[in-house]
């Protein structure tokens, strides 16, 4: 009986070893994908008229009065969009607007000003007139916004520190 068990054990062992040496393989594909969507972000900016006001007052000495000299300034805001994404940047009326007139506020005193889409200051930057932008996807870029206080408004302004906040919106198709 011992010989019989040894033969069975050898037969089982040979079968197990034969199965291991006859391994089968299968292949399958791994599908890899990505979806790139349009996305944009806009950063804040600060437009300061400080130096421009001083320059306007200094120019008035030779030009006549401060009513004859506008105070101009400009700033840059940061923007980033997916490569090829088209966007439009618009500006609100400002926290101290009276009707369609943007104003900076100092205490109870108002100082009217306007924002523009270009250095020529021909097109007002508002909810209707936007700044167009096409994303490069590579890095944050900047675009300029220009401001002006009319000389007549500057001449009528009382001493004070004036400020306003204008909400900007970037609109794009995701």
Short mmCIF file of C-alpha atoms in Angstrom, two decimals:
data_model
loop_
_atom_site.label_atom_id
_atom_site.label_comp_id
_atom_site.label_asym_id
_atom_site.label_seq_id
_atom_site.Cartn_x
_atom_site.Cartn_y
_atom_site.Cartn_z
CA UNK A 1 0.00 0.00 0.00
CA UNK A 2 2.88 2.31 0.65
CA UNK A 3 4.11 1.79 -2.86
CA UNK A 4 0.65 2.57 -4.17
CA UNK A 5 0.50 5.84 -2.21
CA UNK A 6 3.92 6.82 -3.38
CA UNK A 7 2.85 6.27 -7.01
CA UNK A 8 -0.30 8.36 -6.47
CA UNK A 9 1.73 11.12 -4.86
CA UNK A 10 4.20 11.10 -7.72
CA UNK A 11 1.37 11.19 -10.26
CA UNK A 12 -0.30 14.13 -8.49
CA UNK A 13 3.01 15.96 -8.22
CA UNK A 14 3.76 15.41 -11.90
CA UNK A 15 0.31 16.72 -12.84
CA UNK A 16 0.76 19.85 -10.71
CA UNK A 17 4.19 20.47 -12.20
CA UNK A 18 2.97 19.90 -15.71
CA UNK A 19 0.15 22.45 -15.18
CA UNK A 20 2.59 25.07 -13.96
CA UNK A 21 4.82 24.63 -16.94
CA UNK A 22 1.86 25.00 -19.32
CA UNK A 23 0.79 28.53 -18.19
CA UNK A 24 -1.53 30.49 -20.48
CA UNK A 25 -1.50 34.30 -21.08
CA UNK A 26 -4.15 36.81 -22.05
CA UNK A 27 -3.91 40.44 -23.05
CA UNK A 28 -6.26 43.39 -22.56
CA UNK A 29 -6.07 47.10 -23.38
CA UNK A 30 -6.06 49.93 -20.86
CA UNK A 31 -7.90 52.94 -22.26
CA UNK A 32 -6.48 56.27 -21.10
CA UNK A 33 -8.26 59.59 -21.68
CA UNK A 34 -8.53 63.16 -20.45
CA UNK A 35 -11.03 65.96 -20.92
CA UNK A 36 -9.66 69.49 -21.05
CA UNK A 37 -12.37 72.06 -20.39
CA UNK A 38 -12.24 75.79 -20.84
CA UNK A 39 -11.58 77.59 -17.58
CA UNK A 40 -10.57 81.15 -16.77
CA UNK A 41 -9.57 83.14 -13.71
CA UNK A 42 -9.15 86.86 -13.17
CA UNK A 43 -7.11 88.65 -10.52
CA UNK A 44 -7.72 91.96 -8.76
CA UNK A 45 -6.06 95.25 -9.61
CA UNK A 46 -5.56 98.70 -8.14
CA UNK A 47 -5.92 101.88 -10.15
CA UNK A 48 -4.42 104.83 -8.28
CA UNK A 49 -4.76 108.43 -9.40
CA UNK A 50 -2.35 109.81 -6.76
CA UNK A 51 0.51 110.77 -9.07
CA UNK A 52 -1.87 111.64 -11.90
CA UNK A 53 -3.70 114.16 -9.69
CA UNK A 54 -0.43 115.84 -8.72
CA UNK A 55 0.62 115.98 -12.36
CA UNK A 56 -2.74 117.51 -13.34
CA UNK A 57 -2.43 120.20 -10.67
CA UNK A 58 1.18 120.94 -11.70
CA UNK A 59 0.15 121.14 -15.36
CA UNK A 60 -2.64 123.52 -14.46
CA UNK A 61 -0.02 126.10 -13.52
CA UNK A 62 0.83 126.48 -17.19
CA UNK A 63 -2.46 125.33 -18.70
CA UNK A 64 -4.79 127.66 -16.82
CA UNK A 65 -6.76 125.80 -14.12
CA UNK A 66 -7.16 122.21 -12.97
CA UNK A 67 -10.44 122.25 -14.90
CA UNK A 68 -8.35 122.31 -18.06
CA UNK A 69 -6.32 119.16 -17.26
CA UNK A 70 -7.70 115.61 -16.96
CA UNK A 71 -6.03 113.18 -14.56
CA UNK A 72 -5.25 109.87 -16.27
CA UNK A 73 -4.04 106.60 -14.78
CA UNK A 74 -3.99 102.91 -15.61
CA UNK A 75 -3.47 99.48 -14.13
CA UNK A 76 -3.07 95.85 -15.11
CA UNK A 77 -5.17 92.89 -14.02
CA UNK A 78 -4.08 89.26 -14.25
CA UNK A 79 -5.92 86.70 -16.36
CA UNK A 80 -5.39 83.05 -17.17
CA UNK A 81 -7.52 80.84 -19.41
CA UNK A 82 -7.22 77.42 -20.98
CA UNK A 83 -5.30 77.57 -24.25
CA UNK A 84 -7.67 78.88 -26.93
CA UNK A 85 -10.50 79.75 -24.54
CA UNK A 86 -12.18 83.03 -25.49
CA UNK A 87 -13.27 85.30 -22.68
CA UNK A 88 -14.76 88.75 -22.15
CA UNK A 89 -13.94 90.91 -19.12
CA UNK A 90 -16.57 93.41 -18.03
CA UNK A 91 -16.77 95.93 -15.21
CA UNK A 92 -19.60 96.90 -12.92
CA UNK A 93 -20.68 100.46 -12.16
CA UNK A 94 -18.82 100.69 -8.87
CA UNK A 95 -19.96 100.72 -5.26
CA UNK A 96 -20.61 104.49 -5.30
CA UNK A 97 -22.23 104.90 -8.71
CA UNK A 98 -25.06 107.39 -9.08
CA UNK A 99 -27.01 106.27 -12.11
CA UNK A 100 -24.45 105.53 -14.79
CA UNK A 101 -21.77 107.80 -13.26
CA UNK A 102 -18.94 106.07 -11.41
CA UNK A 103 -17.81 107.90 -8.29
CA UNK A 104 -15.11 107.58 -5.68
CA UNK A 105 -16.24 108.46 -2.18
CA UNK A 106 -14.51 110.41 0.61
CA UNK A 107 -16.82 110.80 3.60
CA UNK A 108 -19.95 112.24 1.96
CA UNK A 109 -18.07 113.76 -1.00
CA UNK A 110 -18.09 112.19 -4.46
CA UNK A 111 -15.44 112.43 -7.17
CA UNK A 112 -16.62 111.20 -10.60
CA UNK A 113 -14.26 109.13 -12.73
CA UNK A 114 -14.44 106.70 -15.64
CA UNK A 115 -12.73 103.48 -16.72
CA UNK A 116 -11.77 102.64 -20.30
CA UNK A 117 -10.74 99.64 -22.38
CA UNK A 118 -7.79 101.35 -24.11
CA UNK A 119 -5.22 104.09 -23.55
CA UNK A 120 -7.09 106.36 -26.00
CA UNK A 121 -9.99 106.34 -23.52
CA UNK A 122 -12.61 106.20 -26.26
CA UNK A 123 -14.56 103.13 -25.06
CA UNK A 124 -15.92 102.98 -21.51
CA UNK A 125 -15.17 99.73 -19.63
CA UNK A 126 -18.53 98.56 -18.30
CA UNK A 127 -21.05 95.69 -18.46
CA UNK A 128 -21.63 96.35 -22.19
CA UNK A 129 -18.13 97.19 -23.45
CA UNK A 130 -15.80 94.34 -22.60
CA UNK A 131 -12.12 93.59 -23.01
CA UNK A 132 -11.65 90.52 -25.21
CA UNK A 133 -9.12 87.89 -24.21
CA UNK A 134 -7.97 84.56 -25.69
CA UNK A 135 -6.15 82.19 -23.37
CA UNK A 136 -2.68 80.87 -24.02
CA UNK A 137 -2.87 78.24 -21.29
CA UNK A 138 0.82 78.74 -20.59
CA UNK A 139 0.85 81.34 -17.83
CA UNK A 140 -0.99 84.22 -16.26
CA UNK A 141 -0.97 87.28 -18.50
CA UNK A 142 -2.13 90.82 -17.90
CA UNK A 143 -4.46 93.25 -19.57
CA UNK A 144 -4.72 96.96 -18.96
CA UNK A 145 -7.60 99.10 -17.71
CA UNK A 146 -7.39 102.88 -17.98
CA UNK A 147 -8.98 105.57 -15.82
CA UNK A 148 -9.69 109.27 -16.09
CA UNK A 149 -10.92 112.02 -13.81
CA UNK A 150 -12.09 114.99 -15.86
CA UNK A 151 -10.36 118.25 -15.06
CA UNK A 152 -13.69 119.95 -14.23
CA UNK A 153 -14.48 117.21 -11.67
CA UNK A 154 -10.97 117.46 -10.23
CA UNK A 155 -11.31 121.23 -9.86
CA UNK A 156 -14.60 120.81 -7.98
CA UNK A 157 -13.30 118.05 -5.65
CA UNK A 158 -12.81 118.74 -1.96
CA UNK A 159 -9.69 117.60 -0.15
CA UNK A 160 -9.95 113.96 0.93
CA UNK A 161 -8.98 110.38 0.22
CA UNK A 162 -11.41 108.99 -2.34
CA UNK A 163 -12.02 105.33 -3.13
CA UNK A 164 -14.39 103.04 -5.00
CA UNK A 165 -14.63 99.31 -5.73
CA UNK A 166 -15.61 98.02 -9.17
CA UNK A 167 -16.58 94.37 -9.57
CA UNK A 168 -15.05 92.74 -12.65
CA UNK A 169 -16.43 89.63 -14.34
CA UNK A 170 -14.76 87.25 -16.76
CA UNK A 171 -17.21 85.35 -18.95
CA UNK A 172 -16.26 82.27 -20.95
CA UNK A 173 -17.83 79.06 -22.24
CA UNK A 174 -16.77 76.09 -20.10
#
